[in-house]
mmCIF file of C-alpha atoms in Angstrom:
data_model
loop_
_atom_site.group_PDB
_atom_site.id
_atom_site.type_symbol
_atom_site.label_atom_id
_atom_site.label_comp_id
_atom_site.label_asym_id
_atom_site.label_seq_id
_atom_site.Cartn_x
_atom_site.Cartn_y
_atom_site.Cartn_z
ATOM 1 C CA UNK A 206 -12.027 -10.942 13.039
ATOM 2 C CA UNK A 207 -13.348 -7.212 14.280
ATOM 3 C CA UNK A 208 -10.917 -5.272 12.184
ATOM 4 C CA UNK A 209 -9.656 -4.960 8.321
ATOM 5 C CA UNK A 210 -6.573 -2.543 7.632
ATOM 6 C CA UNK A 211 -6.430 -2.159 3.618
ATOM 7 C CA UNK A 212 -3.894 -1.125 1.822
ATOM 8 C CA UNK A 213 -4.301 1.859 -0.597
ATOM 9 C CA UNK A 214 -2.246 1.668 -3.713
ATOM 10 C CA UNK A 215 -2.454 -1.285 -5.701
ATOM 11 C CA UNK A 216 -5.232 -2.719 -3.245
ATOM 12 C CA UNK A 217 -7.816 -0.052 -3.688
ATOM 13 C CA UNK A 218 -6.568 2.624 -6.289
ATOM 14 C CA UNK A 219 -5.137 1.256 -9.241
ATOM 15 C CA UNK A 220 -1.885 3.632 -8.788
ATOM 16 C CA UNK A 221 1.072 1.686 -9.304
ATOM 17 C CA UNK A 222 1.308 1.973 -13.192
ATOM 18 C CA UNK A 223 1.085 6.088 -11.699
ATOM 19 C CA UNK A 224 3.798 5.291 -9.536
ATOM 20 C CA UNK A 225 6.274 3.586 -12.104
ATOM 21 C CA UNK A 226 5.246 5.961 -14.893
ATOM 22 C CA UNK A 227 6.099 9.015 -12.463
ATOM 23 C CA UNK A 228 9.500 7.506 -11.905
ATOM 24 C CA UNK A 229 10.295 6.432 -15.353
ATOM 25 C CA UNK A 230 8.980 10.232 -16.447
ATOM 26 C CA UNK A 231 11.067 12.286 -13.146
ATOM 27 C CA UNK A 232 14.335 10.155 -14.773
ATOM 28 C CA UNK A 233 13.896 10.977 -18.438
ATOM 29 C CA UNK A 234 13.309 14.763 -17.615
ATOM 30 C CA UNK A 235 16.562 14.493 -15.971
ATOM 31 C CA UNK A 236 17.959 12.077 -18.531
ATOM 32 C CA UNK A 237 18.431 8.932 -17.099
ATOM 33 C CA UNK A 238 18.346 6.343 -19.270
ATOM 34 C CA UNK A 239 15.918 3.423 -17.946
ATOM 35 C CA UNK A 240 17.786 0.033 -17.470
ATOM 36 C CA UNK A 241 16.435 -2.975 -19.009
ATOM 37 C CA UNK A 242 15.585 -4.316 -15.569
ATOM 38 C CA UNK A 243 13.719 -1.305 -14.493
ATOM 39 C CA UNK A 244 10.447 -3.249 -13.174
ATOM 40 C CA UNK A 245 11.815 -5.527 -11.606
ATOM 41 C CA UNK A 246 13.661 -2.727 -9.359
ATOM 42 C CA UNK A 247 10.543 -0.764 -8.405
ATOM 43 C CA UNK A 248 8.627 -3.610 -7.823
ATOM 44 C CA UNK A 249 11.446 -5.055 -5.638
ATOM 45 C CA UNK A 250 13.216 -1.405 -4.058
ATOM 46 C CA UNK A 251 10.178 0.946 -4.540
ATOM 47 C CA UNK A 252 7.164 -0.595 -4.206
ATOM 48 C CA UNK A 253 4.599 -0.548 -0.630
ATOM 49 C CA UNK A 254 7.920 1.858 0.824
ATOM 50 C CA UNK A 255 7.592 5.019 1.930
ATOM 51 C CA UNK A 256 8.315 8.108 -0.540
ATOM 52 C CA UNK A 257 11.827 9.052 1.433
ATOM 53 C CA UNK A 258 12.851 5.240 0.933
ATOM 54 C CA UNK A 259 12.535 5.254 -2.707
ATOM 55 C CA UNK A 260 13.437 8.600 -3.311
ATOM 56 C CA UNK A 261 16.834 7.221 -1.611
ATOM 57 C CA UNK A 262 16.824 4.571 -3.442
ATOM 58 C CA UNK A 263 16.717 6.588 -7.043
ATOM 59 C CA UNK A 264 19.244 8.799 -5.614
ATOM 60 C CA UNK A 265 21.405 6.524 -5.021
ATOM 61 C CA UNK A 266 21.019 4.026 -7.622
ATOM 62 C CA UNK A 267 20.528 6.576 -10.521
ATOM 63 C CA UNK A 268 23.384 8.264 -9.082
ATOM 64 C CA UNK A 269 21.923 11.757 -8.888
ATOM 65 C CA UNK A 270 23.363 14.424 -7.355
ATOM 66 C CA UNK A 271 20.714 16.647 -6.549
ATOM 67 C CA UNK A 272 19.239 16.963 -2.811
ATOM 68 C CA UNK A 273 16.776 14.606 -1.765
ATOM 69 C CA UNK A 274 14.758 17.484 -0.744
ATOM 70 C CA UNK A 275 14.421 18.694 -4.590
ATOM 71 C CA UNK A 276 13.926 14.727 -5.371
ATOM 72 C CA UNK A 277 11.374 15.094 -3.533
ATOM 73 C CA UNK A 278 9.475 18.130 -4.881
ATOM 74 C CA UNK A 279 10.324 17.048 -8.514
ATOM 75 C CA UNK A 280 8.328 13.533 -8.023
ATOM 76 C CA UNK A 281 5.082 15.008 -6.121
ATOM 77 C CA UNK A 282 4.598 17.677 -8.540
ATOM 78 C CA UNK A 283 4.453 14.571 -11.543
ATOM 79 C CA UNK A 284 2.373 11.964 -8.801
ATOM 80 C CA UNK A 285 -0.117 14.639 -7.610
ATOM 81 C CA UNK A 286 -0.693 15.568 -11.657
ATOM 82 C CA UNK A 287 -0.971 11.984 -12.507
ATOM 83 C CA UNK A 288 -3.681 11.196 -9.713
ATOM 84 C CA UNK A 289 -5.754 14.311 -10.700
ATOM 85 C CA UNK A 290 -5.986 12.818 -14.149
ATOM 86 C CA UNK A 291 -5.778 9.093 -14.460
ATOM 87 C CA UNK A 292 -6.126 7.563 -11.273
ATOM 88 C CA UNK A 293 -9.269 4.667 -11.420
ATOM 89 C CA UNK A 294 -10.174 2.320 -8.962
ATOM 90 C CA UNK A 295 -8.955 -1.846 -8.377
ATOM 91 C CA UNK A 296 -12.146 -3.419 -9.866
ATOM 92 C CA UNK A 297 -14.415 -4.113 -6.850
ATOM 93 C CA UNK A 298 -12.769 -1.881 -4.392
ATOM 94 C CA UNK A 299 -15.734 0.627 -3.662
ATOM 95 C CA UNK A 300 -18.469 -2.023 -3.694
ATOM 96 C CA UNK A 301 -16.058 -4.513 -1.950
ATOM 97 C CA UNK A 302 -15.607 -1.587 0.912
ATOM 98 C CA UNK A 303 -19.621 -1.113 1.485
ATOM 99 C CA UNK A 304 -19.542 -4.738 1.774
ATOM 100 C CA UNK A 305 -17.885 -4.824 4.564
ATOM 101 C CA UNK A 306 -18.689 -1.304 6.050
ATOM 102 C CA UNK A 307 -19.934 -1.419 9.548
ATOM 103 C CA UNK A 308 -19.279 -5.226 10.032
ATOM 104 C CA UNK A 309 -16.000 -4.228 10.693
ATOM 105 C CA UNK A 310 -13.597 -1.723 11.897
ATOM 106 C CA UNK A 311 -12.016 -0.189 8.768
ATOM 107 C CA UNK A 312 -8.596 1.306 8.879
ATOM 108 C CA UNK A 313 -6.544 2.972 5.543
ATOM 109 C CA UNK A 314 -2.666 2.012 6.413
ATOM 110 C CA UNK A 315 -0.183 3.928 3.374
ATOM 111 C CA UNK A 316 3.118 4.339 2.947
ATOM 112 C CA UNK A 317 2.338 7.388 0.557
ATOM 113 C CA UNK A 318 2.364 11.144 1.657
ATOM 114 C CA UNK A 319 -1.129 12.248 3.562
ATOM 115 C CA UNK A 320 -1.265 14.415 0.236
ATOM 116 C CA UNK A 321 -1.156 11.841 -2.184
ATOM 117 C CA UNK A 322 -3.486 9.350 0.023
ATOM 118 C CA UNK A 323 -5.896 12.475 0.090
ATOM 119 C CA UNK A 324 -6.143 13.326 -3.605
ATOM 120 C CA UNK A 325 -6.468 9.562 -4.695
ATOM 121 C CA UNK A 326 -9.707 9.384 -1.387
ATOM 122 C CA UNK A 327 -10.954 12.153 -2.733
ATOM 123 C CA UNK A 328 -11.269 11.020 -6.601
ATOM 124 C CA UNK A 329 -12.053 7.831 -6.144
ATOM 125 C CA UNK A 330 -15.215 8.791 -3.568
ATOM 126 C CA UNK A 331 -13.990 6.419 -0.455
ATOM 127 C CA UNK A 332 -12.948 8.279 2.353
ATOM 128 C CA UNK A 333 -16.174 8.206 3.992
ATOM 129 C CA UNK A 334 -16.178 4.706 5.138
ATOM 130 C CA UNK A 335 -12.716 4.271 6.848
ATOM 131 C CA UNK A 336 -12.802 4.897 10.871
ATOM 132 C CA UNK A 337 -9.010 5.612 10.414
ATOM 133 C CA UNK A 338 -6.404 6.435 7.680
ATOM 134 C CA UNK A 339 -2.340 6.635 8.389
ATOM 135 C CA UNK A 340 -0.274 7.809 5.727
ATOM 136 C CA UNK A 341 3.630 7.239 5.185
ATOM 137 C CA UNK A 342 4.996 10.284 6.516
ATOM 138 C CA UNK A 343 2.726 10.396 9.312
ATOM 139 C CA UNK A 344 4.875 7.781 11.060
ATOM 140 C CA UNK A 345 8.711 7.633 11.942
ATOM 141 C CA UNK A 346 9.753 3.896 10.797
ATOM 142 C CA UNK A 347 7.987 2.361 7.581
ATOM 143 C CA UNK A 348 7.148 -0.510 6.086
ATOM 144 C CA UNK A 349 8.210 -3.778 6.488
ATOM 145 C CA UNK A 350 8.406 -2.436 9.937
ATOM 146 C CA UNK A 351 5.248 -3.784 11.942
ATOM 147 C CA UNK A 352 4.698 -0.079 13.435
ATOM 148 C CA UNK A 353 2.388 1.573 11.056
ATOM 149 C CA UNK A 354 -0.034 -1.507 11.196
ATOM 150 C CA UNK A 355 0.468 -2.395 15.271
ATOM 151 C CA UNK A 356 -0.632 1.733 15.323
ATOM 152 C CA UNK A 357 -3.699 1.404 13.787
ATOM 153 C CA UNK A 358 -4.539 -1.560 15.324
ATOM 154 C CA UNK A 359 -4.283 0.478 18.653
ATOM 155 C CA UNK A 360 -6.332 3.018 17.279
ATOM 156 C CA UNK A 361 -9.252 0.944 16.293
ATOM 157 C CA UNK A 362 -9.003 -0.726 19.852
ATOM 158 C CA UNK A 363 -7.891 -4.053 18.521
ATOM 159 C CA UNK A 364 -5.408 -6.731 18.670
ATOM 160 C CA UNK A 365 -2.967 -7.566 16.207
ATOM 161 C CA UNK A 366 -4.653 -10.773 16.074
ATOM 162 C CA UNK A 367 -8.436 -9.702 15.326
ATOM 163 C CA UNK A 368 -6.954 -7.522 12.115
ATOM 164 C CA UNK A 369 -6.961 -8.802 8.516
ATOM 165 C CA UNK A 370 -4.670 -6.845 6.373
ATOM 166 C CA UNK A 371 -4.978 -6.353 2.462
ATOM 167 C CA UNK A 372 -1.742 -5.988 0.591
ATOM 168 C CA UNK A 373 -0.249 -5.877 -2.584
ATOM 169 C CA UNK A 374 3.540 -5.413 -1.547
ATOM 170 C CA UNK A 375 6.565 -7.355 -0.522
ATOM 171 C CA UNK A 376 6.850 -4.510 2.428
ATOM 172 C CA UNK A 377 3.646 -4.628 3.620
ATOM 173 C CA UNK A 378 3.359 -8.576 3.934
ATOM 174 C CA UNK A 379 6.509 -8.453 5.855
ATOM 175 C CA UNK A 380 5.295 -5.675 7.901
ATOM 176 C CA UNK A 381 1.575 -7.191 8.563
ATOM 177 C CA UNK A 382 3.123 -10.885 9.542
ATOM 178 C CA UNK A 383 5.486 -9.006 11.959
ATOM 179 C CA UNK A 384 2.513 -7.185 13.618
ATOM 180 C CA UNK A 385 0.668 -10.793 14.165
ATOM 181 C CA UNK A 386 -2.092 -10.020 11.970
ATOM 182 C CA UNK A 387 -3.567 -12.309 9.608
ATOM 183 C CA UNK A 388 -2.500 -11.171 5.342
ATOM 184 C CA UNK A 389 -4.004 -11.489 2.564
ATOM 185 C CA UNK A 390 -2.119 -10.763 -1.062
ATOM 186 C CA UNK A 391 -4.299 -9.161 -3.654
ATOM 187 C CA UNK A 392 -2.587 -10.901 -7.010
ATOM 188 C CA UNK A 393 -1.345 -8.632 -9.471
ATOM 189 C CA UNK A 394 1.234 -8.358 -12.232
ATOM 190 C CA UNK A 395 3.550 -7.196 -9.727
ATOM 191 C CA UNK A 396 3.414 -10.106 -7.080
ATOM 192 C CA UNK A 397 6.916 -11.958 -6.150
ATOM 193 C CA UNK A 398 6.473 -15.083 -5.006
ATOM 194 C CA UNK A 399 7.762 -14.489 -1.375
ATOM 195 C CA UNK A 400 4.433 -12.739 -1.242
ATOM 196 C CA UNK A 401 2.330 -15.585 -1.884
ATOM 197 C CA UNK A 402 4.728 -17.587 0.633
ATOM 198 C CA UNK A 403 4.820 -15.477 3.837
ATOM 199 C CA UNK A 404 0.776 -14.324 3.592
ATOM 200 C CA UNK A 405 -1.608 -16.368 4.548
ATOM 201 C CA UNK A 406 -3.751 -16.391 1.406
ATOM 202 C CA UNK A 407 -4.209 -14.873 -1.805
ATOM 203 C CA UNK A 408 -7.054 -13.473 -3.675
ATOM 204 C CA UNK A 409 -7.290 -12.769 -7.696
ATOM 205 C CA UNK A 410 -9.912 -9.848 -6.755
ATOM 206 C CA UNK A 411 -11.378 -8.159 -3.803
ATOM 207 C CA UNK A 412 -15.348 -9.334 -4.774
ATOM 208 C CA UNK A 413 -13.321 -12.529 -3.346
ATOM 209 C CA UNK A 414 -12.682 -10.755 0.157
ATOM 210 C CA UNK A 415 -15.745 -10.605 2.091
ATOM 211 C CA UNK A 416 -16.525 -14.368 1.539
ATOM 212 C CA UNK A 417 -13.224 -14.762 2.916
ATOM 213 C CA UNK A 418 -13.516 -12.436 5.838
ATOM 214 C CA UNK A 419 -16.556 -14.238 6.575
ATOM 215 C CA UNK A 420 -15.079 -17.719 7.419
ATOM 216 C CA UNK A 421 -12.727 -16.386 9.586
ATOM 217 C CA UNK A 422 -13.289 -16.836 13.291
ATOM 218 C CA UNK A 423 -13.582 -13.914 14.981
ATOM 219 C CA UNK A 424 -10.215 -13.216 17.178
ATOM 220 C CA UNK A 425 -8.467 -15.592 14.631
ATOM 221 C CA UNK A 426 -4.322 -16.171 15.499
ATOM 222 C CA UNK A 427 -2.417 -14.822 12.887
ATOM 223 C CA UNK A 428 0.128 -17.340 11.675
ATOM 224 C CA UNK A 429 3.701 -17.262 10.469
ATOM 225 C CA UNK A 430 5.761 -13.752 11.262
#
């Protein structure tokens, strides 16, 4: 293994209660009422996609008229506020990162805005150790298309199979099997059960990961796809 491509949200910030309570608060203000089912559709439709495929998504499910320009606008201004203010760390994350700094080749792959994956660098002190960071809208097809990963993969002057992804999401386990590269699934609340079933492990929490990394052959095939 040369190479390990993390995940951002829900890997290494703890962001997705951010990212459900920003929804939830963008729909009251415009006074949608919440169905009863409402986790189970972000975690499902929303979560590990791009910004432009959930903002889609609440258009069209929430059946709002508006633009998806000034859908848009509306939901950064409450994300970017949120981050500023309440955004902490996965436990682990930062010590788990110098762990594994300069063993490896360390790539930052997000499907969030380069302005949200900037603020949440910035206040939670990592930016430093990654050799490359790609953000959502810095790439034309999204997750759970291979692309963004088979990019950065490129960029770090890898192959598919040397890179160990870290992910949290239905999209981005479908996207990192599809590039070849070996996945693991950082447990949380959120996790489906297809997750556990298409990655090839799962951790309960990253001070798990470089004991892991570490018994993995170095150019290891990644299974499954």
């Amino acid at each position: 293994m040369r190479a390990v491509i993390f995940d951002l949200d829900g890997v290494l910030a703890d962001s997705e209660p951010l990212w459900e309570r920003m929804t939830s608060t963008h729909l009251k203000e415009r006074g949608v009422s919440l169905p009863e089912n409402f986790d189970y559709l972000t975690s499902r439709y929303m979560k590990g996609r791009d910004v432009h495929q959930a903002e889609l998504f609440v258009k069209r499910y929430f059946k709002i008229k508006d633009s998806l320009a000034k859908i848009h606008r509306e939901r950064m201004g409450v994300i970017l506020k949120l981050m500023r203010r309440h955004l902490r760390q996965i436990p682990y994350a930062l010590q788990t990162i110098k762990k594994v700094y300069g063993k490896y080749a360390l790539a930052l792959v997000s499907s969030s805005p380069r302005a949200v994956v900037e603020v949440e660098l910035k206040k939670l002190k990592m930016r430093k150790y990654f050799d490359y960071i790609l953000a959502g809208d810095e790439v034309r097809i999204a997750k759970p298309n291979p692309y963004i990963f088979l990019r950065a993969a490129k960029r770090l002057k890898v192959k598919p199979s040397e890179c160990l992804v870290i992910e949290d999401s239905l999209a981005g386990v479908q996207a990192a099997k599809r590039a070849r590269m070996t996945c693991v699934v950082l447990k949380t609340s959120y996790t489906l059960p297809i997750q556990r079933r298409l990655a090839d492990s799962t951790i309960s929490s990253l001070r798990e990961l470089p004991r892991y990394i570490e018994k993995l052959p170095i150019g290891q095939l990644a299974t499954g796809g």
